[in-house]
Short mmCIF file of C-alpha atoms in Angstrom, two decimals:
data_model
loop_
_atom_site.label_atom_id
_atom_site.label_comp_id
_atom_site.label_asym_id
_atom_site.label_seq_id
_atom_site.Cartn_x
_atom_site.Cartn_y
_atom_site.Cartn_z
CA UNK J 286 0.10 -0.08 0.11
CA UNK J 287 1.46 3.43 -1.04
CA UNK J 288 0.53 6.13 1.32
CA UNK J 289 1.38 9.77 0.32
CA UNK J 290 1.71 11.53 3.70
CA UNK J 291 3.72 14.33 2.05
CA UNK J 292 0.67 16.59 1.81
CA UNK J 293 -0.37 15.80 5.38
CA UNK J 294 3.21 16.31 6.81
CA UNK J 295 3.84 19.56 4.83
CA UNK J 296 0.81 21.19 6.70
CA UNK J 297 2.13 19.44 9.96
CA UNK J 298 5.12 21.44 11.09
CA UNK J 299 7.46 24.17 9.92
CA UNK J 300 11.20 24.32 10.71
CA UNK J 301 14.17 26.53 10.30
CA UNK J 302 17.36 25.23 9.16
CA UNK J 303 18.88 25.24 12.63
CA UNK J 304 15.70 23.86 14.18
CA UNK J 305 16.19 21.60 16.96
CA UNK J 306 14.63 18.07 16.70
CA UNK J 307 14.00 16.55 20.21
CA UNK J 308 15.52 13.23 21.02
CA UNK J 309 12.00 11.66 21.05
CA UNK J 310 11.30 12.88 17.69
CA UNK J 311 14.78 11.61 16.36
CA UNK J 312 13.91 8.24 17.83
CA UNK J 313 10.76 7.83 15.85
CA UNK J 314 11.98 8.93 12.30
CA UNK J 315 15.05 6.82 12.98
CA UNK J 316 12.70 3.84 12.47
CA UNK J 317 12.11 4.78 8.86
CA UNK J 318 14.18 3.11 6.26
CA UNK J 319 15.04 5.24 3.24
CA UNK J 320 14.26 3.35 -0.12
CA UNK J 321 14.36 5.90 -3.00
CA UNK J 322 13.85 9.54 -3.91
CA UNK J 323 11.95 11.28 -6.62
CA UNK J 324 12.90 14.53 -8.43
CA UNK J 325 9.93 16.93 -9.12
CA UNK J 326 10.28 19.16 -12.04
CA UNK J 327 6.59 19.80 -13.00
CA UNK J 328 5.83 22.41 -15.76
CA UNK J 329 2.74 24.13 -16.95
CA UNK J 330 1.48 23.69 -20.51
CA UNK J 331 3.16 26.80 -21.43
CA UNK J 332 6.51 25.47 -20.61
CA UNK J 333 7.05 27.54 -17.34
CA UNK J 334 7.99 25.70 -14.24
CA UNK J 335 5.26 24.62 -11.82
CA UNK J 336 7.07 23.01 -8.98
CA UNK J 337 10.60 21.89 -8.42
CA UNK J 338 12.01 19.78 -5.52
CA UNK J 339 12.29 16.10 -4.41
CA UNK J 340 10.62 13.59 -2.39
CA UNK J 341 12.30 10.92 -0.23
CA UNK J 342 10.57 7.47 -0.01
CA UNK J 343 10.63 5.64 3.44
CA UNK J 344 9.26 2.28 4.45
CA UNK J 345 7.90 1.54 8.11
CA UNK J 346 6.06 -1.54 8.96
CA UNK J 347 4.79 -2.58 5.45
CA UNK J 348 3.87 1.09 4.56
CA UNK J 349 5.41 3.34 2.09
CA UNK J 350 5.71 7.11 3.03
CA UNK J 351 6.85 10.03 0.73
CA UNK J 352 8.13 13.19 2.21
CA UNK J 353 9.23 16.45 0.64
CA UNK J 354 13.04 16.89 1.29
CA UNK J 355 15.39 19.98 0.83
CA UNK J 356 14.43 22.82 -1.42
CA UNK J 357 10.86 22.87 -2.91
CA UNK J 358 9.75 25.84 -5.02
CA UNK J 359 6.26 26.54 -6.46
CA UNK J 360 5.74 29.16 -9.35
CA UNK J 361 2.71 30.75 -10.91
CA UNK J 362 1.89 30.26 -14.64
CA UNK J 363 4.38 32.98 -15.64
CA UNK J 364 7.26 31.36 -14.04
CA UNK J 365 7.43 33.60 -10.90
CA UNK J 366 8.35 32.10 -7.42
CA UNK J 367 5.20 31.91 -5.20
CA UNK J 368 6.55 29.80 -2.65
CA UNK J 369 10.20 28.85 -1.50
CA UNK J 370 10.53 26.29 0.98
CA UNK J 371 13.10 24.19 2.83
CA UNK J 372 12.22 20.79 4.26
CA UNK J 373 14.13 18.20 6.55
CA UNK J 374 14.31 14.71 5.55
CA UNK J 375 10.92 13.93 6.73
CA UNK J 376 8.74 16.26 5.12
CA UNK J 377 8.82 19.06 7.86
CA UNK J 378 9.21 22.62 6.80
CA UNK J 379 12.58 24.27 7.84
CA UNK J 380 11.46 27.33 6.40
CA UNK J 381 8.72 28.73 4.38
CA UNK J 382 8.39 32.11 2.23
CA UNK J 383 5.45 33.33 0.38
CA UNK J 384 5.68 35.90 -2.30
CA UNK J 385 3.37 38.03 -4.34
CA UNK J 386 3.54 37.90 -8.15
CA UNK J 387 6.22 40.97 -8.05
CA UNK J 388 8.55 38.85 -5.77
CA UNK J 389 7.79 40.85 -2.66
CA UNK J 390 7.77 38.78 0.62
CA UNK J 391 4.49 38.71 2.16
CA UNK J 392 5.03 35.96 5.03
CA UNK J 393 7.74 33.83 6.36
CA UNK J 394 7.86 31.23 8.91
CA UNK J 395 10.99 29.77 10.46
CA UNK J 396 10.78 26.69 12.92
CA UNK J 397 12.71 26.83 16.06
CA UNK J 398 11.97 23.45 17.70
CA UNK J 399 9.76 20.33 17.11
CA UNK J 400 9.00 17.65 19.62
CA UNK J 401 6.63 14.67 20.06
CA UNK J 402 4.47 13.44 22.75
CA UNK J 403 3.97 10.00 21.19
CA UNK J 404 4.79 6.95 23.27
CA UNK J 405 5.46 4.82 20.42
CA UNK J 406 6.42 4.94 16.50
CA UNK J 407 2.94 3.60 15.87
CA UNK J 408 1.33 6.21 17.88
CA UNK J 409 3.34 8.80 16.29
CA UNK J 410 2.38 7.79 12.67
CA UNK J 411 -1.26 7.16 13.37
CA UNK J 412 -1.69 10.61 14.75
CA UNK J 413 1.44 12.62 14.23
CA UNK J 414 -0.28 16.02 13.91
CA UNK J 415 -1.93 15.68 17.32
CA UNK J 416 1.21 14.12 18.95
CA UNK J 417 3.66 16.83 17.29
CA UNK J 418 4.55 20.16 19.12
CA UNK J 419 5.99 22.73 16.74
CA UNK J 420 7.40 26.14 17.76
CA UNK J 421 8.02 28.69 14.92
CA UNK J 422 8.42 32.50 14.35
CA UNK J 423 6.13 34.00 12.06
CA UNK J 424 6.57 37.20 10.20
CA UNK J 425 3.94 39.08 8.20
CA UNK J 426 4.56 41.92 5.72
CA UNK J 427 2.16 44.62 4.38
CA UNK J 428 2.41 47.06 1.71
CA UNK J 429 2.49 50.73 2.69
CA UNK J 430 0.49 53.07 0.08
CA UNK J 431 2.20 55.93 1.97
CA UNK J 432 5.79 54.83 1.63
CA UNK J 433 5.35 52.70 -1.44
CA UNK J 434 7.10 49.74 -0.02
CA UNK J 435 6.48 46.72 2.13
CA UNK J 436 7.12 46.75 5.71
CA UNK J 437 7.18 44.22 8.56
CA UNK J 438 3.56 44.50 10.03
CA UNK J 439 3.69 41.73 12.79
CA UNK J 440 6.10 39.14 14.27
CA UNK J 441 5.62 36.43 16.87
CA UNK J 442 5.62 32.90 17.75
CA UNK J 443 3.27 30.17 16.59
CA UNK J 444 2.80 26.70 17.97
CA UNK J 445 0.98 24.29 15.59
CA UNK J 446 -0.38 27.15 13.49
CA UNK J 447 -1.70 29.25 16.39
CA UNK J 448 -0.46 32.46 17.73
CA UNK J 449 1.21 31.92 21.14
CA UNK J 450 3.36 34.18 23.44
CA UNK J 451 4.15 37.80 22.80
CA UNK J 452 3.36 39.33 19.34
CA UNK J 453 4.39 42.79 18.05
CA UNK J 454 2.65 44.77 15.63
CA UNK J 455 4.42 47.75 13.71
CA UNK J 456 3.12 50.70 11.62
CA UNK J 457 4.38 51.81 8.37
CA UNK J 458 7.27 53.83 9.71
CA UNK J 459 8.56 50.70 11.64
CA UNK J 460 7.46 51.81 14.93
CA UNK J 461 5.95 49.52 17.67
CA UNK J 462 2.18 50.02 17.31
CA UNK J 463 1.06 47.57 19.79
CA UNK J 464 1.86 44.33 21.59
CA UNK J 465 -0.37 41.38 22.39
CA UNK J 466 -0.12 38.09 24.25
CA UNK J 467 -1.80 35.04 23.08
#
């Protein structure tokens, strides 16, 4: 049975290149056996690139899992970069950047740590989203019509896609506008 978990795991966690995997997380992924890799170089019908990257194929307990690994870039139909992501070898984001059609950065996420509460590998695989805790820094940029440029609007930590901790909001001039705790 071939099970494509890449799309599930892609939305599961965000990492930064120096993100710290907990020892418990490392213990679970060490159970996977690397079998193959697939290069992705899809194009639109007009010849422009659609997405580029690679997937690693692992086997665990009679199941096959595919995970994005390394650099993965998605493009629009005119060949412009829309997302630029870095993944670890198990499909977890290390970093994620989202751009508008002019190449301006709109959002970035950099993961600081990942951990799991699962007690067994089977429990981890059966419900990895529920059992995984991911801590990341998120930055959101906004366009200033007054200054005719993009600026950092807000920055803070997220845990499993939810705002946590102390967030800072900035005005168009880069001055701290407000702070909020979640």
